[in-house]
Structures are given as structure tokens and as C-alpha cells.
């Protein structure tokens, strides 16, 4: 259990909250490197847990046990038990994700209304109409299990079977935003507080970020969080003189804060360090530019060679980091030619894909290569660890 020693807001107003959290690992055997991930075991929101108990009319403090009847199964129990229903729903079961079709199929048997039963069975079917119904009712409306139960009044499954059906609550991984060279006794986390309302009015909260947001330390009390470190291949080059380009909009900046701290530490020890070029983007400079003071100081002191910033909502047209890269193709090609590394962290669906396209354009236009040759060039960069991504969707 790691004590939370700092929990502060990084944004300056607006509708988005980004938390900076520091976890104390003093005296533990936990070790980490810049680029690693910290795994956090979250717990579910008590309001949601209570809602399920109330909807099913059960006493959540009743103790029960689930045994695996498959003699060849690797685990006798799906989670540690005996335990109370409250404990299971709070610590072990995923109650915020959309229930999968096989769960809806099993639940349909507990509908007392024929129309409700047929509706669930239809959504659970593999037909085109079933997929459409599931997509509209469950996926687009982001109905978690409580929303499904509340939306179908005649559905009253036994809580034991519901606990058997629901998937396990998984740990959440965050890119560590510190370097052990600067912070050997603490791990830093940079996370967006996930809060939104679905189109049917269901309030959704990120399980882990909501949990972390409530971990507020005081002078006399330091709340704790269960964690472990997952090692990563996302690493700075072994040679401190190797130039690097880091592309990290939003909280994609997190691992690069650790990288920059590492290089800054080496520079202050008198070691020669190579170019560090940062591409950072956010919506508004005056609201969302996280760690602005640190970045500007690292640049003024020479640890960061260049900082390219894109503030997508500040101008008449939306500008993102990939657009800035298009404007600096010669600089990128020069870094590649010098044996440099390129790192990308953040959104996999749009940003990382566009950055990849930009790299292809750089290599074809300035490297005088065909598209196929450019793809091979990028594959070789990846194989050598010179082009690395830490992305999520």
C-alpha cells in the first residue's frame, strides 16, 4: 500500500480536471524506471454498489461464497471469498463496463415480462438486428449493469448469479510521470478525471480516477493505494547523447516528464546530453498546459532543446501536434539521420495514427524513398527500439 503524499489539480479552470498524484514508495521494495507503468487497484463507487443492492432488494452485508465446479479450473474461486456482496461488488467485480451479450442472454431468464425477455434475447443474438439493438441500447447509451437493471423493471436476477456473470474488476495502468533519478522514493501519476453523462442521463465516472480523486492527503493523514510497477520497453536511449523527439499531447506528456527529468539529472552531473525535442498539445494554453512552468524551465536551462506547442482551441483553426510535425519535417529527418529516437504517447485512434502518417511523409519526401521503402524503414526503427509508442484508445 503506497501512501498518497500529493494530490493536486494541474488545470487552471475549464471543464477538464487533470490530477498530479505522488505515491510514496519509501521503505518498499518497489523500483521503477522512467517509462514504466504503475498499476493501481481501484474500487467501485459506493453509490453504484448501493444502487445494485437496492435495485435487487438484497442485504449487501450478507456473506457468500462462489466455488468453481470445474475440477480442472486453475482457480477454485473467481475472486477471494467467502466475502460479503458489498465487498465483491466494491473490490472484485466490474460493474461500470457495458455488459456483454452472453450476460444479457443469461439474465433474460430472470425476466417476468415476456417482452423484456425477448428484448434481452434479441440484443444477445448474433443477427444483424440483434447487433443493432445491442449497439443502440447498451453500447451507445453506455449502460452499465445497474442501468440495464433499472431500464428493465421485470428483470430480477439472484445476486449470486449476477456475481458469477460479471467480469473481474481489472487494475488500471498509468504511465509513470517521474524519474527515479529525481524522485527515488516516489512515483508520480498524471491522470484525467473521467466524468461524463450519457445521452440517457446516466452519470459515468472513471473507476480509478474517481477513486484517486478522493485520496486527499492531509498533514496528519496519508490515504493509501495498492500498487505495483509493470516494466516497460518504453525507454530512453542508453547513450545520453542520442537525440530524441517526444510527441505527447495532453496526459501523453506523462512518461516524457520522467524522460526529461532523467536527462536533466545527467546534464546537472556534467554529462553531455543530446537534443530533446518535445511536441505537446492541449486545448487551451491558459487552462490545459500541464507542467507549463517545468517545461519552460527545462527549455530555458537547455535540457529541452525545442518545445513545439499546439493549442487546438486558441486559434481560428484547430492545430494539433501532427500539424506541427508536418511543419518541421527537416528537423525530424535530421534527428533520424543522426540515429535519434522518436517516442509517441497518447491517443492511438487519431493522434498516433496521424503521427505515423507524418513519419511516412518525412521519410518518403526527404529520404527519397517509396511508400513501401518508408514502411520498411519504420519497421526497422521499431525493431531497433528507435520508434516507440505508449498509446491507448
Coordinates of C-alpha atoms in Angstrom, one line a residue, residues 111-362:
X111 CA -37.5 -11.5 -16.7
X112 CA -41.1 -12.0 -15.6
X113 CA -42.3 -10.0 -18.5
X114 CA -42.2 -11.8 -21.9
X115 CA -41.5 -8.6 -23.8
X116 CA -38.5 -7.8 -21.6
X117 CA -37.2 -11.3 -22.0
X118 CA -37.5 -11.2 -25.8
X119 CA -35.8 -7.8 -25.8
X120 CA -32.7 -9.1 -24.0
X121 CA -32.5 -12.3 -26.0
X122 CA -32.8 -10.2 -29.2
X123 CA -29.9 -8.0 -28.1
X124 CA -27.9 -11.1 -27.2
X125 CA -28.3 -12.7 -30.6
X126 CA -25.7 -12.6 -33.4
X127 CA -28.1 -11.4 -36.0
X128 CA -27.7 -8.0 -37.7
X129 CA -30.8 -6.8 -35.9
X130 CA -29.5 -8.1 -32.6
X131 CA -26.2 -6.3 -33.1
X132 CA -28.1 -3.1 -34.0
X133 CA -30.3 -3.3 -30.9
X134 CA -27.3 -4.0 -28.6
X135 CA -25.3 -1.1 -30.2
X136 CA -28.2 1.3 -29.7
X137 CA -29.4 0.2 -26.2
X138 CA -26.2 -0.9 -24.5
X139 CA -23.2 0.5 -26.4
X140 CA -24.2 4.0 -27.4
X141 CA -26.1 4.7 -24.2
X142 CA -23.2 3.2 -22.2
X143 CA -25.5 1.2 -19.9
X144 CA -23.6 -0.5 -17.1
X145 CA -25.3 -3.3 -15.2
X146 CA -27.3 -1.0 -12.9
X147 CA -28.6 1.0 -15.9
X148 CA -29.7 -2.3 -17.5
X149 CA -31.5 -3.4 -14.3
X150 CA -33.2 -0.1 -13.9
X151 CA -34.2 0.0 -17.5
X152 CA -35.9 -3.4 -17.4
X153 CA -38.2 -3.5 -14.3
X154 CA -39.2 -7.1 -14.6
X155 CA -35.5 -8.3 -14.5
X156 CA -34.7 -9.6 -11.1
X157 CA -31.7 -12.0 -11.1
X158 CA -30.4 -13.6 -8.0
X159 CA -27.4 -11.6 -6.8
X160 CA -25.3 -14.8 -6.6
X161 CA -25.8 -15.5 -10.3
X162 CA -25.1 -11.8 -11.1
X163 CA -21.8 -12.0 -9.2
X164 CA -21.0 -15.2 -11.2
X165 CA -21.7 -13.5 -14.5
X166 CA -19.9 -10.1 -14.0
X167 CA -16.3 -9.9 -15.1
X168 CA -13.5 -9.1 -12.7
X169 CA -12.5 -5.6 -11.9
X170 CA -9.1 -5.1 -13.5
X171 CA -6.2 -3.0 -12.4
X172 CA -5.6 0.3 -14.2
X173 CA -2.2 1.2 -15.7
X174 CA -0.8 4.7 -15.8
X175 CA 2.5 5.9 -17.4
X176 CA 4.7 7.0 -14.6
X177 CA 5.4 10.7 -14.9
X178 CA 8.6 10.9 -12.9
X179 CA 12.2 9.6 -12.9
X180 CA 13.8 7.7 -10.1
X181 CA 16.9 9.8 -10.7
X182 CA 15.0 12.8 -9.4
X183 CA 12.4 11.1 -7.3
X184 CA 13.8 7.8 -6.0
X185 CA 11.2 7.5 -3.2
X186 CA 8.0 8.4 -5.0
X187 CA 6.1 7.5 -8.2
X188 CA 4.2 10.3 -9.9
X189 CA 0.9 9.8 -11.8
X190 CA -0.7 12.3 -14.2
X191 CA -4.4 11.4 -14.9
X192 CA -7.5 13.0 -16.4
X193 CA -10.5 12.7 -14.1
X194 CA -13.1 10.9 -16.2
X195 CA -16.6 12.2 -15.7
X196 CA -19.4 12.4 -18.3
X197 CA -23.1 11.9 -18.7
X198 CA -24.5 9.6 -21.3
X199 CA -27.3 10.5 -23.7
X200 CA -29.9 8.9 -21.4
X201 CA -28.7 10.8 -18.4
X202 CA -26.5 8.1 -16.7
X203 CA -23.6 9.7 -14.9
X204 CA -20.4 7.9 -15.6
X205 CA -17.1 8.2 -13.7
X206 CA -13.8 6.6 -14.4
X207 CA -13.3 3.8 -11.8
X208 CA -9.7 4.5 -11.0
X209 CA -9.6 8.3 -11.5
X210 CA -12.7 8.8 -9.3
X211 CA -11.1 6.6 -6.7
X212 CA -7.8 8.5 -6.8
X213 CA -9.6 11.9 -6.8
X214 CA -10.9 11.1 -3.3
X215 CA -7.4 10.2 -2.0
X216 CA -6.6 13.6 -0.5
X217 CA -3.7 13.7 1.9
X218 CA -3.6 16.0 5.0
X219 CA -0.8 16.8 7.4
X220 CA -2.0 14.1 9.7
X221 CA -3.4 11.5 7.3
X222 CA -2.0 10.0 4.1
X223 CA -4.5 7.7 2.4
X224 CA -3.0 4.6 0.8
X225 CA -3.4 3.0 -2.6
X226 CA -2.5 -0.6 -3.6
X227 CA 0.0 -0.5 -6.5
X228 CA 2.7 -2.4 -8.3
X229 CA 5.0 -1.5 -11.2
X230 CA 4.9 -3.0 -14.6
X231 CA 8.1 -2.8 -16.5
X232 CA 8.1 -1.3 -20.0
X233 CA 10.2 -1.3 -23.1
X234 CA 9.5 2.5 -23.4
X235 CA 13.0 3.6 -22.5
X236 CA 15.4 6.5 -23.2
X237 CA 18.4 5.5 -25.3
X238 CA 21.3 4.1 -23.4
X239 CA 23.6 6.9 -24.6
X240 CA 22.6 10.2 -23.1
X241 CA 23.9 12.0 -26.2
X242 CA 21.4 10.3 -28.5
X243 CA 18.8 12.9 -29.8
X244 CA 15.2 12.2 -29.1
X245 CA 11.8 13.5 -30.3
X246 CA 8.9 13.1 -27.9
X247 CA 5.3 13.5 -29.1
X248 CA 2.9 13.7 -26.1
X249 CA -0.3 15.8 -26.2
X250 CA -2.4 16.0 -23.0
X251 CA -1.5 13.4 -20.4
X252 CA 0.6 11.8 -23.1
X253 CA 3.2 14.1 -21.7
X254 CA 3.4 11.8 -18.6
X255 CA 6.3 9.5 -19.5
X256 CA 8.2 12.3 -21.1
X257 CA 8.2 14.3 -17.9
X258 CA 10.2 11.3 -16.5
X259 CA 12.5 11.2 -19.5
X260 CA 13.2 14.9 -19.2
X261 CA 13.9 14.6 -15.5
X262 CA 16.4 11.8 -16.3
X263 CA 18.2 13.8 -18.9
X264 CA 18.1 16.9 -16.7
X265 CA 19.7 15.0 -13.9
X266 CA 22.5 13.8 -16.2
X267 CA 23.1 17.3 -17.5
X268 CA 23.4 18.6 -14.0
X269 CA 26.0 15.9 -13.3
X270 CA 28.1 17.3 -16.1
X271 CA 27.3 14.7 -18.7
X272 CA 26.8 15.7 -22.3
X273 CA 23.2 15.2 -23.3
X274 CA 21.7 15.1 -26.8
X275 CA 18.8 17.0 -28.3
X276 CA 15.4 16.7 -26.6
X277 CA 12.6 17.9 -28.8
X278 CA 9.1 17.9 -27.3
X279 CA 5.8 18.2 -29.2
X280 CA 3.0 19.0 -26.7
X281 CA -0.6 19.9 -27.4
X282 CA -3.8 20.7 -25.4
X283 CA -7.0 22.7 -26.0
X284 CA -6.2 26.0 -24.3
X285 CA -2.8 27.3 -23.2
X286 CA -4.1 29.2 -20.2
X287 CA -6.2 26.2 -18.9
X288 CA -4.7 22.9 -20.0
X289 CA -1.0 23.4 -20.4
X290 CA 0.0 21.0 -17.7
X291 CA 3.5 21.3 -16.1
X292 CA 4.0 24.6 -18.1
X293 CA 6.4 26.1 -15.6
X294 CA 8.5 23.0 -15.5
X295 CA 8.7 22.7 -19.3
X296 CA 9.6 26.3 -19.7
X297 CA 12.4 25.9 -17.1
X298 CA 13.7 22.8 -18.7
X299 CA 13.8 24.6 -22.0
X300 CA 15.5 27.8 -20.6
X301 CA 18.1 25.7 -18.9
X302 CA 18.9 23.7 -22.0
X303 CA 17.6 20.2 -21.1
X304 CA 14.9 20.6 -23.7
X305 CA 16.3 21.8 -27.0
X306 CA 13.0 22.8 -28.5
X307 CA 9.3 22.8 -27.5
X308 CA 6.6 22.8 -30.1
X309 CA 3.2 23.5 -28.7
X310 CA -0.3 23.2 -30.3
X311 CA -3.3 24.8 -28.6
X312 CA -6.2 23.4 -30.6
X313 CA -8.9 25.8 -29.4
X314 CA -7.0 29.0 -29.1
X315 CA -6.9 29.9 -32.8
X316 CA -9.4 30.2 -35.6
X317 CA -8.4 26.7 -36.8
X318 CA -7.7 23.6 -34.8
X319 CA -4.0 22.8 -34.7
X320 CA -2.6 19.5 -33.4
X321 CA 0.9 18.1 -32.8
X322 CA 0.8 16.2 -36.0
X323 CA 0.3 19.5 -37.9
X324 CA 3.4 20.9 -36.2
X325 CA 5.4 17.9 -37.2
X326 CA 4.4 18.5 -40.8
X327 CA 5.9 22.0 -40.4
X328 CA 9.2 20.6 -39.1
X329 CA 9.9 17.7 -41.4
X330 CA 13.5 18.7 -42.0
X331 CA 14.2 18.7 -38.2
X332 CA 12.6 15.3 -37.8
X333 CA 14.6 13.8 -40.7
X334 CA 17.8 15.2 -39.3
X335 CA 17.2 13.5 -35.9
X336 CA 16.5 10.2 -37.7
X337 CA 19.7 10.5 -39.8
X338 CA 21.7 11.2 -36.6
X339 CA 20.4 7.9 -35.1
X340 CA 17.8 9.6 -32.9
X341 CA 14.7 8.0 -31.3
X342 CA 11.1 9.0 -31.7
X343 CA 8.5 8.4 -28.9
X344 CA 4.8 8.8 -29.1
X345 CA 2.4 8.7 -26.2
X346 CA -1.4 9.3 -26.1
X347 CA -4.4 8.6 -28.2
X348 CA -4.0 5.6 -30.5
X349 CA -7.1 6.2 -32.6
X350 CA -6.3 9.5 -34.1
X351 CA -3.1 11.2 -32.9
X352 CA -0.7 8.2 -33.1
X353 CA -2.1 7.2 -36.5
X354 CA -1.6 10.7 -37.9
X355 CA 1.9 10.9 -36.4
X356 CA 2.8 7.6 -38.2
X357 CA 1.5 9.1 -41.5
X358 CA 3.6 12.1 -40.9
X359 CA 6.7 10.0 -40.4
X360 CA 6.0 8.2 -43.6
X361 CA 5.7 11.5 -45.4
X362 CA 9.0 12.7 -43.9

